mmCIF file of C-alpha atoms in Angstrom:
data_model
loop_
_atom_site.group_PDB
_atom_site.id
_atom_site.type_symbol
_atom_site.label_atom_id
_atom_site.label_comp_id
_atom_site.label_asym_id
_atom_site.label_seq_id
_atom_site.Cartn_x
_atom_site.Cartn_y
_atom_site.Cartn_z
ATOM 1 C CA UNK A 1 94.261 103.266 65.907
ATOM 2 C CA UNK A 2 95.165 101.484 69.112
ATOM 3 C CA UNK A 3 99.003 101.945 69.080
ATOM 4 C CA UNK A 4 98.401 105.286 68.734
ATOM 5 C CA UNK A 5 96.363 105.647 71.623
ATOM 6 C CA UNK A 6 98.761 103.379 73.411
ATOM 7 C CA UNK A 7 101.978 106.057 72.254
ATOM 8 C CA UNK A 8 99.480 109.233 73.876
ATOM 9 C CA UNK A 9 98.624 107.455 77.075
ATOM 10 C CA UNK A 10 102.473 106.582 77.551
ATOM 11 C CA UNK A 11 103.311 110.408 76.781
ATOM 12 C CA UNK A 12 100.238 111.639 78.839
ATOM 13 C CA UNK A 13 101.621 109.451 81.772
ATOM 14 C CA UNK A 14 105.202 110.842 81.076
ATOM 15 C CA UNK A 15 104.121 113.950 81.519
ATOM 16 C CA UNK A 16 102.409 113.453 84.781
ATOM 17 C CA UNK A 17 105.105 111.998 86.186
ATOM 18 C CA UNK A 18 107.381 114.590 85.081
ATOM 19 C CA UNK A 19 105.168 117.087 86.998
ATOM 20 C CA UNK A 20 104.948 115.774 90.135
ATOM 21 C CA UNK A 21 108.653 114.775 89.815
ATOM 22 C CA UNK A 22 109.421 118.142 88.983
ATOM 23 C CA UNK A 23 106.899 119.340 91.830
ATOM 24 C CA UNK A 24 108.571 116.866 94.102
ATOM 25 C CA UNK A 25 111.874 118.833 93.876
ATOM 26 C CA UNK A 26 110.708 122.144 94.030
ATOM 27 C CA UNK A 27 109.177 121.544 97.285
ATOM 28 C CA UNK A 28 112.425 121.019 98.697
ATOM 29 C CA UNK A 29 113.172 124.042 99.732
ATOM 30 C CA UNK A 30 109.594 125.945 99.834
ATOM 31 C CA UNK A 31 106.249 124.884 101.132
ATOM 32 C CA UNK A 32 102.820 123.757 98.293
ATOM 33 C CA UNK A 33 101.171 126.671 98.986
ATOM 34 C CA UNK A 34 104.370 129.307 98.006
ATOM 35 C CA UNK A 35 104.930 127.088 94.551
ATOM 36 C CA UNK A 36 103.499 128.497 91.411
ATOM 37 C CA UNK A 37 101.929 126.583 89.033
ATOM 38 C CA UNK A 38 104.076 128.416 86.019
ATOM 39 C CA UNK A 39 107.285 126.969 88.448
ATOM 40 C CA UNK A 40 106.674 123.729 87.993
ATOM 41 C CA UNK A 41 105.707 123.678 84.309
ATOM 42 C CA UNK A 42 108.479 125.965 83.312
ATOM 43 C CA UNK A 43 111.030 122.695 84.945
ATOM 44 C CA UNK A 44 109.010 120.219 82.798
ATOM 45 C CA UNK A 45 109.190 122.311 79.673
ATOM 46 C CA UNK A 46 105.170 122.173 79.103
ATOM 47 C CA UNK A 47 102.397 124.996 78.475
ATOM 48 C CA UNK A 48 100.714 125.706 81.872
ATOM 49 C CA UNK A 49 98.034 124.885 80.092
ATOM 50 C CA UNK A 50 98.669 121.334 80.051
ATOM 51 C CA UNK A 51 99.197 120.973 83.616
ATOM 52 C CA UNK A 52 95.795 121.121 84.077
ATOM 53 C CA UNK A 53 94.890 118.150 82.252
ATOM 54 C CA UNK A 54 96.681 115.910 84.777
ATOM 55 C CA UNK A 55 96.015 117.908 87.860
ATOM 56 C CA UNK A 56 92.269 120.329 88.500
ATOM 57 C CA UNK A 57 95.236 122.952 90.855
ATOM 58 C CA UNK A 58 98.346 122.652 92.635
ATOM 59 C CA UNK A 59 96.453 121.024 95.671
ATOM 60 C CA UNK A 60 95.684 118.369 93.822
ATOM 61 C CA UNK A 61 98.918 117.516 92.801
ATOM 62 C CA UNK A 62 99.875 117.708 96.455
ATOM 63 C CA UNK A 63 97.578 115.532 97.538
ATOM 64 C CA UNK A 64 98.902 113.131 94.400
ATOM 65 C CA UNK A 65 102.454 113.288 95.862
ATOM 66 C CA UNK A 66 100.759 112.459 99.449
ATOM 67 C CA UNK A 67 99.288 109.121 98.335
ATOM 68 C CA UNK A 68 102.962 108.589 96.511
ATOM 69 C CA UNK A 69 104.840 109.248 99.373
ATOM 70 C CA UNK A 70 102.467 106.800 102.249
ATOM 71 C CA UNK A 71 101.124 104.782 99.673
ATOM 72 C CA UNK A 72 104.321 102.481 99.652
ATOM 73 C CA UNK A 73 104.650 103.001 103.207
ATOM 74 C CA UNK A 74 101.536 100.720 103.757
ATOM 75 C CA UNK A 75 102.654 97.641 102.576
ATOM 76 C CA UNK A 76 105.847 97.299 104.689
ATOM 77 C CA UNK A 77 103.418 98.318 107.301
ATOM 78 C CA UNK A 78 101.062 95.475 106.941
ATOM 79 C CA UNK A 79 103.632 92.939 106.065
ATOM 80 C CA UNK A 80 105.340 94.050 110.134
ATOM 81 C CA UNK A 81 102.381 94.320 112.181
ATOM 82 C CA UNK A 82 100.846 90.248 110.334
ATOM 83 C CA UNK A 83 104.498 88.248 110.116
ATOM 84 C CA UNK A 84 106.207 89.688 113.435
ATOM 85 C CA UNK A 85 105.586 88.194 116.454
ATOM 86 C CA UNK A 86 107.674 88.898 119.349
ATOM 87 C CA UNK A 87 107.494 92.823 120.366
ATOM 88 C CA UNK A 88 111.403 93.185 119.775
ATOM 89 C CA UNK A 89 111.328 91.626 116.765
ATOM 90 C CA UNK A 90 108.328 93.680 115.693
ATOM 91 C CA UNK A 91 109.714 96.964 116.796
ATOM 92 C CA UNK A 92 113.312 95.828 114.943
ATOM 93 C CA UNK A 93 111.481 95.266 111.844
ATOM 94 C CA UNK A 94 109.347 98.853 112.059
ATOM 95 C CA UNK A 95 112.379 100.656 112.889
ATOM 96 C CA UNK A 96 114.548 99.172 110.058
ATOM 97 C CA UNK A 97 111.628 99.992 107.803
ATOM 98 C CA UNK A 98 111.020 103.510 108.484
ATOM 99 C CA UNK A 99 114.804 104.089 107.845
ATOM 100 C CA UNK A 100 114.929 102.443 104.650
ATOM 101 C CA UNK A 101 111.703 104.735 103.245
ATOM 102 C CA UNK A 102 113.551 107.287 104.694
ATOM 103 C CA UNK A 103 117.048 106.633 102.671
ATOM 104 C CA UNK A 104 114.670 105.811 99.274
ATOM 105 C CA UNK A 105 112.441 108.122 99.487
ATOM 106 C CA UNK A 106 113.731 111.524 101.693
ATOM 107 C CA UNK A 107 112.125 114.163 99.100
ATOM 108 C CA UNK A 108 108.559 112.554 99.724
ATOM 109 C CA UNK A 109 109.276 112.246 104.122
ATOM 110 C CA UNK A 110 110.126 116.042 103.652
ATOM 111 C CA UNK A 111 106.968 116.928 101.942
ATOM 112 C CA UNK A 112 104.996 114.484 104.207
ATOM 113 C CA UNK A 113 106.694 116.713 107.298
ATOM 114 C CA UNK A 114 106.464 120.163 106.183
ATOM 115 C CA UNK A 115 102.662 119.750 104.678
ATOM 116 C CA UNK A 116 101.010 118.029 107.595
ATOM 117 C CA UNK A 117 100.096 120.937 109.169
ATOM 118 C CA UNK A 118 101.231 123.740 106.503
ATOM 119 C CA UNK A 119 98.541 125.910 104.980
ATOM 120 C CA UNK A 120 96.928 123.886 101.948
ATOM 121 C CA UNK A 121 94.187 122.733 103.395
ATOM 122 C CA UNK A 122 93.248 119.437 101.064
ATOM 123 C CA UNK A 123 96.699 118.366 101.522
ATOM 124 C CA UNK A 124 96.648 118.430 104.997
ATOM 125 C CA UNK A 125 93.447 116.269 104.767
ATOM 126 C CA UNK A 126 94.792 113.810 102.674
ATOM 127 C CA UNK A 127 97.828 113.143 105.178
ATOM 128 C CA UNK A 128 95.250 112.673 107.956
ATOM 129 C CA UNK A 129 93.296 110.428 106.108
ATOM 130 C CA UNK A 130 96.443 108.639 105.026
ATOM 131 C CA UNK A 131 97.529 108.420 108.536
ATOM 132 C CA UNK A 132 94.210 107.488 109.952
ATOM 133 C CA UNK A 133 94.186 104.803 107.569
ATOM 134 C CA UNK A 134 97.666 103.845 109.188
ATOM 135 C CA UNK A 135 95.975 103.484 112.260
ATOM 136 C CA UNK A 136 93.061 101.331 111.249
ATOM 137 C CA UNK A 137 95.837 98.658 109.626
ATOM 138 C CA UNK A 138 97.194 98.925 112.971
ATOM 139 C CA UNK A 139 94.280 99.094 115.052
ATOM 140 C CA UNK A 140 93.135 95.448 112.814
ATOM 141 C CA UNK A 141 96.514 94.061 113.727
ATOM 142 C CA UNK A 142 96.362 94.513 117.561
ATOM 143 C CA UNK A 143 93.098 93.820 117.791
ATOM 144 C CA UNK A 144 92.769 90.181 118.209
ATOM 145 C CA UNK A 145 95.001 89.292 120.502
ATOM 146 C CA UNK A 146 94.454 92.498 122.861
ATOM 147 C CA UNK A 147 90.498 92.564 122.723
ATOM 148 C CA UNK A 148 90.697 88.882 124.031
ATOM 149 C CA UNK A 149 93.049 90.620 126.656
ATOM 150 C CA UNK A 150 89.884 92.773 127.751
ATOM 151 C CA UNK A 151 90.883 96.021 125.821
ATOM 152 C CA UNK A 152 88.038 98.198 124.372
ATOM 153 C CA UNK A 153 88.575 99.138 120.817
ATOM 154 C CA UNK A 154 88.721 102.751 121.824
ATOM 155 C CA UNK A 155 91.725 101.477 123.225
ATOM 156 C CA UNK A 156 92.991 99.476 120.508
ATOM 157 C CA UNK A 157 92.932 102.540 118.561
ATOM 158 C CA UNK A 158 94.808 105.040 120.753
ATOM 159 C CA UNK A 159 97.492 102.346 121.218
ATOM 160 C CA UNK A 160 97.618 102.564 117.384
ATOM 161 C CA UNK A 161 97.489 105.763 117.172
ATOM 162 C CA UNK A 162 100.679 105.773 119.407
ATOM 163 C CA UNK A 163 102.251 103.994 117.156
ATOM 164 C CA UNK A 164 102.002 105.579 113.857
ATOM 165 C CA UNK A 165 102.817 108.886 115.840
ATOM 166 C CA UNK A 166 105.754 107.784 116.626
ATOM 167 C CA UNK A 167 106.672 106.189 113.291
ATOM 168 C CA UNK A 168 106.243 109.374 111.305
ATOM 169 C CA UNK A 169 108.256 111.694 114.538
ATOM 170 C CA UNK A 170 111.166 108.882 113.712
ATOM 171 C CA UNK A 171 111.209 109.193 110.020
ATOM 172 C CA UNK A 172 111.761 112.972 110.679
ATOM 173 C CA UNK A 173 114.365 112.102 112.741
ATOM 174 C CA UNK A 174 115.852 109.946 110.464
ATOM 175 C CA UNK A 175 115.796 112.794 107.614
ATOM 176 C CA UNK A 176 117.526 115.040 110.399
ATOM 177 C CA UNK A 177 120.334 112.681 110.859
ATOM 178 C CA UNK A 178 120.880 112.331 106.614
ATOM 179 C CA UNK A 179 121.702 114.639 104.225
ATOM 180 C CA UNK A 180 121.271 114.329 100.004
ATOM 181 C CA UNK A 181 124.023 112.579 98.279
ATOM 182 C CA UNK A 182 124.579 115.932 95.277
ATOM 183 C CA UNK A 183 125.244 113.562 92.633
ATOM 184 C CA UNK A 184 122.018 111.287 93.361
ATOM 185 C CA UNK A 185 118.878 111.445 91.230
ATOM 186 C CA UNK A 186 115.151 112.866 91.562
ATOM 187 C CA UNK A 187 113.929 111.494 94.197
ATOM 188 C CA UNK A 188 117.427 111.477 95.742
ATOM 189 C CA UNK A 189 118.583 108.701 97.323
ATOM 190 C CA UNK A 190 120.309 109.781 100.694
ATOM 191 C CA UNK A 191 123.969 108.615 102.204
ATOM 192 C CA UNK A 192 124.343 108.483 105.908
ATOM 193 C CA UNK A 193 125.513 112.636 106.848
ATOM 194 C CA UNK A 194 126.086 111.327 110.317
ATOM 195 C CA UNK A 195 126.347 107.714 111.022
ATOM 196 C CA UNK A 196 126.674 108.183 114.695
ATOM 197 C CA UNK A 197 123.139 109.877 114.616
ATOM 198 C CA UNK A 198 121.278 107.760 112.586
ATOM 199 C CA UNK A 199 122.333 105.573 115.025
ATOM 200 C CA UNK A 200 121.239 106.752 117.660
ATOM 201 C CA UNK A 201 117.892 107.167 116.593
ATOM 202 C CA UNK A 202 117.218 104.139 115.435
ATOM 203 C CA UNK A 203 118.182 103.240 118.970
ATOM 204 C CA UNK A 204 116.135 105.819 120.701
ATOM 205 C CA UNK A 205 112.902 105.057 118.389
ATOM 206 C CA UNK A 206 113.489 101.178 119.882
ATOM 207 C CA UNK A 207 113.777 102.111 123.158
ATOM 208 C CA UNK A 208 110.371 103.997 122.761
ATOM 209 C CA UNK A 209 108.745 101.430 121.031
ATOM 210 C CA UNK A 210 109.936 98.993 123.583
ATOM 211 C CA UNK A 211 108.482 101.584 126.518
ATOM 212 C CA UNK A 212 104.783 101.857 124.983
ATOM 213 C CA UNK A 213 104.634 97.705 124.443
ATOM 214 C CA UNK A 214 105.545 97.976 128.046
ATOM 215 C CA UNK A 215 103.001 100.154 129.165
ATOM 216 C CA UNK A 216 100.636 97.985 126.371
ATOM 217 C CA UNK A 217 101.285 95.064 128.951
ATOM 218 C CA UNK A 218 100.359 96.699 131.614
ATOM 219 C CA UNK A 219 97.008 98.696 130.834
ATOM 220 C CA UNK A 220 93.997 98.307 132.194
ATOM 221 C CA UNK A 221 90.794 99.605 130.144
ATOM 222 C CA UNK A 222 88.833 101.944 132.600
#
């Protein structure tokens, strides 16, 4: 009996994974609000009724994609904030982490960039919640030093928000400078479509973060 239950659970997880991958692939060329449930199930090869064993509706699938798209980035950012001491070292590590994330998960980055201000409210809210969690983590990392320098909690969070907003902007810029490899499998490993463009994005991102860092050292809480 336990073997049968294990096989069923494995099949359920496999189908759920297939639905997520199909949705992500279809969303490369359209928004979630225009994507139909039947389109997704047709790609996977399951009946539309099977979709509801895994997701309540398309919004629910979109929220799952948000968690998947941004979840893996949390761990990298936490490590960067915790382990890098100097400003320039942290800046270099941040830019490299964002570039690597875009190289590995271009479809996820495209999905977040499109749906952050898209027409599906639960997905917009899920993205906002995940980015707010990023901001909280960054603020927590900055707080020990900055509060000792007289920064208010509000200003610490403002700085953290600047970093998070910049990270999202940089990810979108890296994505534009890359092209998908037609021979790669989903979610689509990418190659540099414009190596010089990628280098320019990285250099600009570093300079912008350095400017934020310099401003931080001269900021005085009102």
